[in-house]
mmCIF file of C-alpha atoms in Angstrom:
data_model
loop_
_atom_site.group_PDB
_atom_site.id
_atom_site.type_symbol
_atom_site.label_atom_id
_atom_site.label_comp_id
_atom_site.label_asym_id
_atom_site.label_seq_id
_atom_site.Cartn_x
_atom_site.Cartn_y
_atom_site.Cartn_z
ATOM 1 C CA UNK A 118 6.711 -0.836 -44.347
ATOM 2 C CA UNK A 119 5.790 0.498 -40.979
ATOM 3 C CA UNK A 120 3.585 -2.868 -40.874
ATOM 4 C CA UNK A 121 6.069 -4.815 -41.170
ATOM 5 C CA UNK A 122 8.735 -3.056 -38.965
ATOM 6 C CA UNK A 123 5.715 -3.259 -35.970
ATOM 7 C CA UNK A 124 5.568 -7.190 -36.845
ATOM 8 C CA UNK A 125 8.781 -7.728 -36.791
ATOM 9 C CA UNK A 126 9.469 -6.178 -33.768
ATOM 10 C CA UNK A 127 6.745 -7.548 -31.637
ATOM 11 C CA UNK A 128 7.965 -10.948 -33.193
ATOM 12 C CA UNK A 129 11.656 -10.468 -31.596
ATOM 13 C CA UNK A 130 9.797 -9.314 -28.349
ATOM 14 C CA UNK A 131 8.117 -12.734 -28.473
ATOM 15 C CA UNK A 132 11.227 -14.808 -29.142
ATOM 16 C CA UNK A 133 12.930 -12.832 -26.342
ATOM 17 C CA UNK A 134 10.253 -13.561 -23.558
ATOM 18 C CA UNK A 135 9.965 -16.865 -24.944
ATOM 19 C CA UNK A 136 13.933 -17.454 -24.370
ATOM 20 C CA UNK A 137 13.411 -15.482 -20.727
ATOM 21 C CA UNK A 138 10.311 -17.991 -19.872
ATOM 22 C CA UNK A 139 12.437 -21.083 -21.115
ATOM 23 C CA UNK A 140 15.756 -20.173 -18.958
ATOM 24 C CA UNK A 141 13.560 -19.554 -15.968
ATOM 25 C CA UNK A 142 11.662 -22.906 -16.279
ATOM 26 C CA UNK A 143 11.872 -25.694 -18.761
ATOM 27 C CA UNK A 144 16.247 -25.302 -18.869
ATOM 28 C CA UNK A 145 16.435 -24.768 -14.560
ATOM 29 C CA UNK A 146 18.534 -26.955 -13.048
ATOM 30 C CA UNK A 147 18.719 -27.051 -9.317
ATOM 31 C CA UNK A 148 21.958 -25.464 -9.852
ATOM 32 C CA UNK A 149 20.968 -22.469 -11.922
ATOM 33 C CA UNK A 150 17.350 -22.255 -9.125
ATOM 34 C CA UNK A 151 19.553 -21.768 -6.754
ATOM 35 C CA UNK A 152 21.820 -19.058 -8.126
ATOM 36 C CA UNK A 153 18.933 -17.301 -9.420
ATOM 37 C CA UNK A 154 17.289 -17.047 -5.351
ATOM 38 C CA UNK A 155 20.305 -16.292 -4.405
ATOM 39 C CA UNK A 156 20.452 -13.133 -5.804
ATOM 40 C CA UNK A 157 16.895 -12.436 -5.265
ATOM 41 C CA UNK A 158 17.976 -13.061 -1.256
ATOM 42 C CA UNK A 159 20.587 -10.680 -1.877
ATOM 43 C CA UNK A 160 18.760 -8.312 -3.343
ATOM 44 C CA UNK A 161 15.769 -8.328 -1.135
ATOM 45 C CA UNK A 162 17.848 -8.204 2.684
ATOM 46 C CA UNK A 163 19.828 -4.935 0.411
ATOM 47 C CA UNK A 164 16.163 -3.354 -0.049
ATOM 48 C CA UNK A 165 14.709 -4.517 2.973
ATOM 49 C CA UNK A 166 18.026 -4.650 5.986
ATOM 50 C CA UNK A 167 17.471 -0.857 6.165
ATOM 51 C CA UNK A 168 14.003 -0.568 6.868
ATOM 52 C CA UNK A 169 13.771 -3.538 9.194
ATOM 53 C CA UNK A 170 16.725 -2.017 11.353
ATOM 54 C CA UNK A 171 14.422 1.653 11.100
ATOM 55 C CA UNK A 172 11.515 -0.180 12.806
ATOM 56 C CA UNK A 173 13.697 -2.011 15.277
ATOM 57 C CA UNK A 174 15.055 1.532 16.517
ATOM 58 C CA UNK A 175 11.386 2.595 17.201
ATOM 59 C CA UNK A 176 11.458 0.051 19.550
ATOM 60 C CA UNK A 177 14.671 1.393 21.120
ATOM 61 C CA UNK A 178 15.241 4.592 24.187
ATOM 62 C CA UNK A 179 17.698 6.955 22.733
ATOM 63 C CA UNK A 180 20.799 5.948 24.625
ATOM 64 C CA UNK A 181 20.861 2.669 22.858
ATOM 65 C CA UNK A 182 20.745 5.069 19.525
ATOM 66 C CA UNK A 183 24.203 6.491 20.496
ATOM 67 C CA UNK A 184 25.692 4.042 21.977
ATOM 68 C CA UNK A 185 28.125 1.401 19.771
ATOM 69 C CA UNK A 186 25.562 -1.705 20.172
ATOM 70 C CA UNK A 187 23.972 -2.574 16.522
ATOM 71 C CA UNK A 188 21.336 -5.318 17.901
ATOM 72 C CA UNK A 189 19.148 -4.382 21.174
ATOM 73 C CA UNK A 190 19.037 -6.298 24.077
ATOM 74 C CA UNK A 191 15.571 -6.876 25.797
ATOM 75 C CA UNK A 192 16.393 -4.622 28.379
ATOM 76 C CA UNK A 193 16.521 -2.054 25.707
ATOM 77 C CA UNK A 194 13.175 -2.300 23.945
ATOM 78 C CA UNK A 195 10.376 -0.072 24.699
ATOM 79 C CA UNK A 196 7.135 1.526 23.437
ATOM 80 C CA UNK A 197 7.707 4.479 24.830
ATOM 81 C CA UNK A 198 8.316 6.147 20.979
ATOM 82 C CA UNK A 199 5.268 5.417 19.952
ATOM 83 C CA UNK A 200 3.731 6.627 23.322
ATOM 84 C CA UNK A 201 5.226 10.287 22.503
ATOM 85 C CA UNK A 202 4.292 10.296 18.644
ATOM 86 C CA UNK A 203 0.742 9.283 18.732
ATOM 87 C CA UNK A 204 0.231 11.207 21.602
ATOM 88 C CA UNK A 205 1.426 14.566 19.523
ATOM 89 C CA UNK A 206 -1.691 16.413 19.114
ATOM 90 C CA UNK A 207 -0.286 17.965 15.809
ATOM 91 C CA UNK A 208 0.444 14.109 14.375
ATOM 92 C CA UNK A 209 -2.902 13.283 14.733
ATOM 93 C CA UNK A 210 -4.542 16.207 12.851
ATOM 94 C CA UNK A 211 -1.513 15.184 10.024
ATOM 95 C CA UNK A 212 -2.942 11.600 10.142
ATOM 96 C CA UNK A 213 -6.514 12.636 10.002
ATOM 97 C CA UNK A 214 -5.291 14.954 7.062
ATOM 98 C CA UNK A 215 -3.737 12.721 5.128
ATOM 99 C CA UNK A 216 -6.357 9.948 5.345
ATOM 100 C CA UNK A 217 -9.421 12.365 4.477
ATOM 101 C CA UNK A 218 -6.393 13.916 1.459
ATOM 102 C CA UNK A 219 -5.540 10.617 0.426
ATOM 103 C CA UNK A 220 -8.767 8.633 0.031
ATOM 104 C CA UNK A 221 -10.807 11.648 -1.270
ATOM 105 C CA UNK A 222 -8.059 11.913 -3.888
ATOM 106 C CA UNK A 223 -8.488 8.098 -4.393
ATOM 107 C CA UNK A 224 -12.357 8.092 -4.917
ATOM 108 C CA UNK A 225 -12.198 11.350 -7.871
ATOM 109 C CA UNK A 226 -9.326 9.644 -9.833
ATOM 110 C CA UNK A 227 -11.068 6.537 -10.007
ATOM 111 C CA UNK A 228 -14.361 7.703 -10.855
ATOM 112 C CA UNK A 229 -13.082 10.288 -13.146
ATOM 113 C CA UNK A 230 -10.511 8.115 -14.649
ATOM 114 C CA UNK A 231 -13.273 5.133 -15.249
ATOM 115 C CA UNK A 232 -15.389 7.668 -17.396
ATOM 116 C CA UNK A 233 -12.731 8.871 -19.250
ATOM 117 C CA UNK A 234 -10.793 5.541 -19.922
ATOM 118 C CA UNK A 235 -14.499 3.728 -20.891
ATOM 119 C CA UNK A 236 -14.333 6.929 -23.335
ATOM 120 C CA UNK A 237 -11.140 6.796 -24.716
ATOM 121 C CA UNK A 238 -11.485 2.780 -24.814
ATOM 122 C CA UNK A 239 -14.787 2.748 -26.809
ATOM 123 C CA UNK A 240 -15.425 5.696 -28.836
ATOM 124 C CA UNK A 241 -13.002 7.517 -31.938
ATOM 125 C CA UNK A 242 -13.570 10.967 -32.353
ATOM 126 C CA UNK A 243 -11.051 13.534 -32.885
ATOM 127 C CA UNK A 244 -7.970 14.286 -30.360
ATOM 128 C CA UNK A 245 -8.508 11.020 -28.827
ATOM 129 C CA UNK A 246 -4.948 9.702 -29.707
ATOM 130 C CA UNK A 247 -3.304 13.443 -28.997
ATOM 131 C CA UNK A 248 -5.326 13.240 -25.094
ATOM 132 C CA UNK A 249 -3.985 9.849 -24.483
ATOM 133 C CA UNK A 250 -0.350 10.944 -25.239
ATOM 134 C CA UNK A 251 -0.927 14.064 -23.285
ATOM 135 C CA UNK A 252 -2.040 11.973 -20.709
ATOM 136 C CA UNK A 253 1.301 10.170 -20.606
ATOM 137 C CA UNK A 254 3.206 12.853 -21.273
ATOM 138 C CA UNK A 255 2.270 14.875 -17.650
ATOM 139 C CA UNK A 256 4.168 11.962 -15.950
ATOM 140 C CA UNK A 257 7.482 12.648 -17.680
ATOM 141 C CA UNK A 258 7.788 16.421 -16.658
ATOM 142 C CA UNK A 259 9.174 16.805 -13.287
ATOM 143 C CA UNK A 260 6.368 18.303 -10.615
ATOM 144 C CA UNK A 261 8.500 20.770 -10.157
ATOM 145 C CA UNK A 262 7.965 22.880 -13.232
ATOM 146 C CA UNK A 263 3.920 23.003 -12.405
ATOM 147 C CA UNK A 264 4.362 24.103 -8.686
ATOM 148 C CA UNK A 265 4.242 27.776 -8.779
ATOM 149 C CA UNK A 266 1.596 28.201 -11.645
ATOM 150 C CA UNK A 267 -0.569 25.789 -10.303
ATOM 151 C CA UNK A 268 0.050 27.380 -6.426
ATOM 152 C CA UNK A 269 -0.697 30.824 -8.197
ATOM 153 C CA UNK A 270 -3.973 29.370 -10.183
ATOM 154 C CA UNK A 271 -5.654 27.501 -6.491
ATOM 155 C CA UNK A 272 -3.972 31.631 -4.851
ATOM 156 C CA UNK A 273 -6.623 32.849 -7.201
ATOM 157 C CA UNK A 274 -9.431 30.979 -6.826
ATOM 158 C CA UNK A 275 -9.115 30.938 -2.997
ATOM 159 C CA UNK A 276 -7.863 27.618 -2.067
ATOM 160 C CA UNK A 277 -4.731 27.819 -0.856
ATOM 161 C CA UNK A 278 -4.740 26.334 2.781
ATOM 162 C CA UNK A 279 -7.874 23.880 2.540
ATOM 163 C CA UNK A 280 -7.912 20.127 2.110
ATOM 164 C CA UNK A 281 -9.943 21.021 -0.659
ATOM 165 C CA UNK A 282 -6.855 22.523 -3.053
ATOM 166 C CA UNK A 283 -4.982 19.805 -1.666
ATOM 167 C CA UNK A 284 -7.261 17.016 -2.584
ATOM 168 C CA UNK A 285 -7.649 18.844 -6.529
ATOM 169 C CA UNK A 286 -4.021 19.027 -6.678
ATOM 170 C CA UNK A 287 -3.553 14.838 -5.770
ATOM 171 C CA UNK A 288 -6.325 14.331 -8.437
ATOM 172 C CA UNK A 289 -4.875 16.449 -11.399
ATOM 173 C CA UNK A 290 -1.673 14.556 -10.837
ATOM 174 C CA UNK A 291 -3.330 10.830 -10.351
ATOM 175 C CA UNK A 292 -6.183 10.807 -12.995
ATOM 176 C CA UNK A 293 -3.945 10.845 -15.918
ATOM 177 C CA UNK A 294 -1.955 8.175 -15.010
ATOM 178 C CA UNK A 295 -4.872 6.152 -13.549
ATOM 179 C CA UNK A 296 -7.236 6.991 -16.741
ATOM 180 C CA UNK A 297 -3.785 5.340 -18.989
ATOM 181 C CA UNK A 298 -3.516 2.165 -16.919
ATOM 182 C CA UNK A 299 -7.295 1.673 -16.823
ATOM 183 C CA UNK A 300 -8.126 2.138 -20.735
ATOM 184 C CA UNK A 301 -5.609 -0.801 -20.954
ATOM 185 C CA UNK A 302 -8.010 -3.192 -18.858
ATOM 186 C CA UNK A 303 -10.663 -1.972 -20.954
ATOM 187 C CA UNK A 304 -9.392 -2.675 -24.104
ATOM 188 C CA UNK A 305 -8.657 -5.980 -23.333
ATOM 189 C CA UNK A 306 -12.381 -6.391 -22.890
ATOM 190 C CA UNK A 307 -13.807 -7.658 -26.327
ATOM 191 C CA UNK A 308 -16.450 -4.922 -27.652
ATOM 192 C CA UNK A 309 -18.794 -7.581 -28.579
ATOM 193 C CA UNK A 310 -19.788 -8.012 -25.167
ATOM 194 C CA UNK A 311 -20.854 -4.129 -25.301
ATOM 195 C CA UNK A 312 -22.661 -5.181 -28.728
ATOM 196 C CA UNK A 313 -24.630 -7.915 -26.900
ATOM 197 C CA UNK A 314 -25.245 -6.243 -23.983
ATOM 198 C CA UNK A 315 -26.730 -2.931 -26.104
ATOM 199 C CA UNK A 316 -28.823 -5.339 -27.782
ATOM 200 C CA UNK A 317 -30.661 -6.133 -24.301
ATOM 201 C CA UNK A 318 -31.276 -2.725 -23.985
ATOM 202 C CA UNK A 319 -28.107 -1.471 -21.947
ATOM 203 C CA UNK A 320 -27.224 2.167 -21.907
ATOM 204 C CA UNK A 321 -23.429 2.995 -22.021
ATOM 205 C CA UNK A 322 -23.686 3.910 -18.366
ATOM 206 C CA UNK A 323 -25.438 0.040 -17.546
ATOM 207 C CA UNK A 324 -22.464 -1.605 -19.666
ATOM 208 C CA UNK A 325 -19.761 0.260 -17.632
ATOM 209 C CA UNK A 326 -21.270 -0.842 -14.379
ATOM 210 C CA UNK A 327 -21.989 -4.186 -15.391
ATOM 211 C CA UNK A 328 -19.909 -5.400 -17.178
ATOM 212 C CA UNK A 329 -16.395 -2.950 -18.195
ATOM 213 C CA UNK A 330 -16.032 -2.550 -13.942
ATOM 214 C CA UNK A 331 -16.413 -6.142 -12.483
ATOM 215 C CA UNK A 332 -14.009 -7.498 -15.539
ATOM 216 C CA UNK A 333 -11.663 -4.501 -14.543
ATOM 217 C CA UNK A 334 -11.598 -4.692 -10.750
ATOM 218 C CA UNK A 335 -7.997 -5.919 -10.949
ATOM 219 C CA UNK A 336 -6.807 -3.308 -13.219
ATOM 220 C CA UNK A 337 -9.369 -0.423 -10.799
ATOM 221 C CA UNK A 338 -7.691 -1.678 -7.469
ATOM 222 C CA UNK A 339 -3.514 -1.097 -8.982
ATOM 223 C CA UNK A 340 -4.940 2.583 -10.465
ATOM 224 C CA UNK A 341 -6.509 3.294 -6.916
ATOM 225 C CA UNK A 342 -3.399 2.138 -4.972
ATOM 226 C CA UNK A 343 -0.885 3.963 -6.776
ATOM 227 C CA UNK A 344 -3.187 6.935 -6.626
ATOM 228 C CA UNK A 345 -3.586 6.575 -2.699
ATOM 229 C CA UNK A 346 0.232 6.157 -2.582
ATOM 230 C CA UNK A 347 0.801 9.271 -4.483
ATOM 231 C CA UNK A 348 -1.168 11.438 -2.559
ATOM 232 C CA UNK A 349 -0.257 9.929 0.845
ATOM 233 C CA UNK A 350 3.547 10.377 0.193
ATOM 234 C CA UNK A 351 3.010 13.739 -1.506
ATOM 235 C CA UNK A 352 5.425 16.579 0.299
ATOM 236 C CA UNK A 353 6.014 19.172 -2.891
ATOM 237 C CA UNK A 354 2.167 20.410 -3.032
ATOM 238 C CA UNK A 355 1.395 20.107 0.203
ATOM 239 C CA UNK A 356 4.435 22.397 1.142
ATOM 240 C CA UNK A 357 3.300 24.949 -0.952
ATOM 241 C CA UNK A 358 -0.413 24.654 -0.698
ATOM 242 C CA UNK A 359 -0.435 24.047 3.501
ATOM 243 C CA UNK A 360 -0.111 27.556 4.944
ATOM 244 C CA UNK A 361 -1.155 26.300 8.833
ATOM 245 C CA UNK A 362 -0.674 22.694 10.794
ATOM 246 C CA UNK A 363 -5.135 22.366 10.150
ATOM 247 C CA UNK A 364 -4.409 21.038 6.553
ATOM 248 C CA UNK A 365 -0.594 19.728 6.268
ATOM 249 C CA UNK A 366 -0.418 15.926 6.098
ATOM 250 C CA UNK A 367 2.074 13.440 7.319
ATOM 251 C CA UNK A 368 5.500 13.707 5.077
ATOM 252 C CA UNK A 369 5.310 17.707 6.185
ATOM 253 C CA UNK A 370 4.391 16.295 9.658
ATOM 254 C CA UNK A 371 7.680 14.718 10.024
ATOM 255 C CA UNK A 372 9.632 17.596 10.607
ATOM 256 C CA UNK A 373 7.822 17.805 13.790
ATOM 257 C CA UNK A 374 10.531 16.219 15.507
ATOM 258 C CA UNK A 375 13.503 17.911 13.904
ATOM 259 C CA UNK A 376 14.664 21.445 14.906
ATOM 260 C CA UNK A 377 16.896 23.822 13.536
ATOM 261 C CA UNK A 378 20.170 22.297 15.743
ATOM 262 C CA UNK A 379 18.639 18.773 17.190
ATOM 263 C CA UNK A 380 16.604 15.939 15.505
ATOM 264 C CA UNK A 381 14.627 13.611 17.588
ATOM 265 C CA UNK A 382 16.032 10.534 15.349
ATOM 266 C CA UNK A 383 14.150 8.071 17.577
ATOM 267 C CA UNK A 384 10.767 10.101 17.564
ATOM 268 C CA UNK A 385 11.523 10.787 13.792
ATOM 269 C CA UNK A 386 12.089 7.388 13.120
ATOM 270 C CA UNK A 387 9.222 6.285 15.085
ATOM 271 C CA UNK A 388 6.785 8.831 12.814
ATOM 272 C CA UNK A 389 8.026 7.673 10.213
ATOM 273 C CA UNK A 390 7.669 3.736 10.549
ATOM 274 C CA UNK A 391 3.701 5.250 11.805
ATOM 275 C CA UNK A 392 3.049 6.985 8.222
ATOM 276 C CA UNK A 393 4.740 3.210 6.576
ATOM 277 C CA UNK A 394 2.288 1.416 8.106
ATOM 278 C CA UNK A 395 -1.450 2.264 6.754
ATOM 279 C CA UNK A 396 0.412 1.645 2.781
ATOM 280 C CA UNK A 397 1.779 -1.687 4.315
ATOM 281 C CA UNK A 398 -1.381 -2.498 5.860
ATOM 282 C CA UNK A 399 -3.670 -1.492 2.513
ATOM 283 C CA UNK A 400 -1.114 -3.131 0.119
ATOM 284 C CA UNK A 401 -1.514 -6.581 2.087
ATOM 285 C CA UNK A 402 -5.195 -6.199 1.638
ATOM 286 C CA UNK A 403 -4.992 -5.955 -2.126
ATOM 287 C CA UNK A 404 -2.459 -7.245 -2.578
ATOM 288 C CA UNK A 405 -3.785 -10.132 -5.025
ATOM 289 C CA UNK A 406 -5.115 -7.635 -7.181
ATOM 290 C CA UNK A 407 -2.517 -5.641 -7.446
ATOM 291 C CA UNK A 408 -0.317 -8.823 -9.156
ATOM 292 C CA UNK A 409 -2.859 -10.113 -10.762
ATOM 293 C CA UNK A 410 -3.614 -6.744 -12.254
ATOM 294 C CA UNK A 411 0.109 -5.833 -13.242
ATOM 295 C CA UNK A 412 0.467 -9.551 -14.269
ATOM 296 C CA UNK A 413 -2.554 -9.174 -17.017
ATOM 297 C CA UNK A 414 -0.717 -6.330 -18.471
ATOM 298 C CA UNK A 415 -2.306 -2.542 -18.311
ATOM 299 C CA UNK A 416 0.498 -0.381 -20.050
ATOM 300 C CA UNK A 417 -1.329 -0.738 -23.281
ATOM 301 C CA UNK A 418 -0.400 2.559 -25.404
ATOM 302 C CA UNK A 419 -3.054 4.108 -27.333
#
C-alpha cells in the first residue's frame, strides 16, 4: 500500500512539472513571455533596487547622505569611504580573519563531508538511515538553542578566543548539510562503475578520487559555496566565541563604525558593500557549477 501511495505520488509530481514545463514553453505566446519577464523584472529591481542604491552611497561624502537628493551628482562621488575603511587597521585583521575562518571551514566540510557521503552513498550497515535524518534534522533547530552548550564545551577544552574554535564551530554546522547534498550526487552515480573499477584493482579510496569526485565536481563546488557563505556571514558564534578584535571576523567587524549615540552610515555602508564583494566575486567564478549542480538535483533524501 505504501508502494503504491509513493507511485502515485511521484506520478502527480510528474504530471505537475510536466504541466509547469508545458505552460513555460510549448503553450508561450509572446503575450504570456512577456507577462511572465515582467514579473521576473519586477521582482528582481524589488531584490536588487536596495542593494544597488547601498553601493551607490559608498560612493557618496556624508552631506549628500542627509541631504533630500536621491541620485548623486558627479560632483558628489568620491572614494574617499573606501579610503577610511580599508585603511582601518582593525578591518583588515577582520578580513584576514574571516578569509583564513572561512576557507579553512570550507576545506574540512568538504573533505569530511566527501568521506562520509561516499559512506553513506555506498555501504548499508546499521544507523545509516537514522545519521542521514540526523543529519537533516541539525538544520531545522534554530542555532540558537546550541550556542551556550557548545560555547561552554570549546570554554572547556580551551578554545574560546582562537580561529581554531571558530573554524570547528563553521564545520560542525556546514558538514551535515554539505555531507546531505553531496550523497545525492553520489547516488546518482551508477554503482556499476565502482564494480568495474574494483575489478581493475581499485581500492575504495582510488574509486572516490577517480571516479565518485570528477563526476561530482558540480554537486562538491554548491556544498563548498554554501559552506564558505555560512561561515563568512556567521555573527552568532563568532560573538560568543571572539573574546578580543585578533580573532573576530567581518559581520562583528561592522560595528566598528557604529557607536553607542552615532553610526557612521556611510563608513558602515561602505564595510559592508567591502564584506559583499569576495561572495560576489567567488559566486561569479563558479557560478556554472553552482546551476548546473542545483539543476541536476542534490536534495535526494536517504
Amino acid at each position: 500500500m505504501a508502494t503504491e501511495t509513493q507511485s502515485q505520488t511521484q506520478a502527480t509530481d510528474r504530471s505537475f512539472a510536466d504541466r509547469i514545463d508545458a505552460w513555460l514553453t510549448e503553450d508561450m505566446s509572446p503575450r504570456r513571455a512577456l507577462a511572465v519577464y515582467a514579473v521576473i523584472g519586477v521582482y528582481m529591481v524589488f531584490l536588487l533596487l536596495p542593494v544597488a542604491y547601498m553601493v551607490l552611497v559608498t560612493f557618496t561624502s556624508t552631506e549628500f547622505l542627509y541631504s533630500p537628493q536621491l541620485i548623486p551628482s558627479l560632483g558628489d562621488l568620491t572614494l574617499q569611504n573606501y579610503v577610511a575603511v580599508l585603511s582601518t587597521g582593525l578591518f583588515q585583521q577582520y578580513f584576514i580573519n574571516s578569509t583564513i575562518v572561512a576557507t579553512a571551514t570550507t576545506a574540512i566540510t568538504l573533505v569530511v563531508g566527501t568521506l562520509a557521503a561516499y559512506s553513506l552513498s555506498r555501504f548499508e550497515y546499521p544507523g545509516r538511515s537514522g545519521l542521514l535524518f540526523t543529519f537533516l534534522g541539525t538544520q531545522m533547530l534554530p542555532r540558537v538553542l546550541i550556542l551556550i552548550p557548545f560555547f561552554l564545551m570549546m570554554f572547556t577544552i580551551g578554545l574560546i578566543d582562537s580561529l581554531v574554535g571558530i573554524i570547528i564551530a563553521h564545520s560542525v554546522l556546514g558538514i551535515p548539510l554539505g555531507t546531505w547534498l553531496l550523497k545525492g550526487y553520489f547516488d546518482d552515480i551508477p554503482k556499476s562503475l565502482d564494480e568495474a573499477a574494483k575489478m581493475d584493482g581499485c581500492s575504495h579510496i582510488d574509486i572516490l578520487g577517480r571516479i565518485i569526485i570528477p563526476m561530482s565536481l558540480p554537486g562538491i563546488t554548491v556544498a563548498g559555496f554554501y559552506t564558505f557563505i555560512l561561515s563568512w556571514n556567521d555573527f552568532l558564534f563568532v560573538s560568543i566565541l571572539s573574546q578580543t578584535a585578533a580573532t573576530r571576523t567581518l559581520p562583528f567587524g561592522l560595528q566598528l563604525f557604529q557607536s553607542q549615540n552615532t553610526v557612521a552610515w556611510e563608513l558602515l555602508l561602505t564595510a559592508a558593500t567591502v564584506t559583499m564583494i569576495p561572495v560576489v566575486v567567488l559566486f561569479a567564478l563558479v557560478q556554472r557549477w553552482v546551476v548546473e549542480g542545483l539543476a541536476s538535483g542534490g536534495m535526494k533524501g536517504a
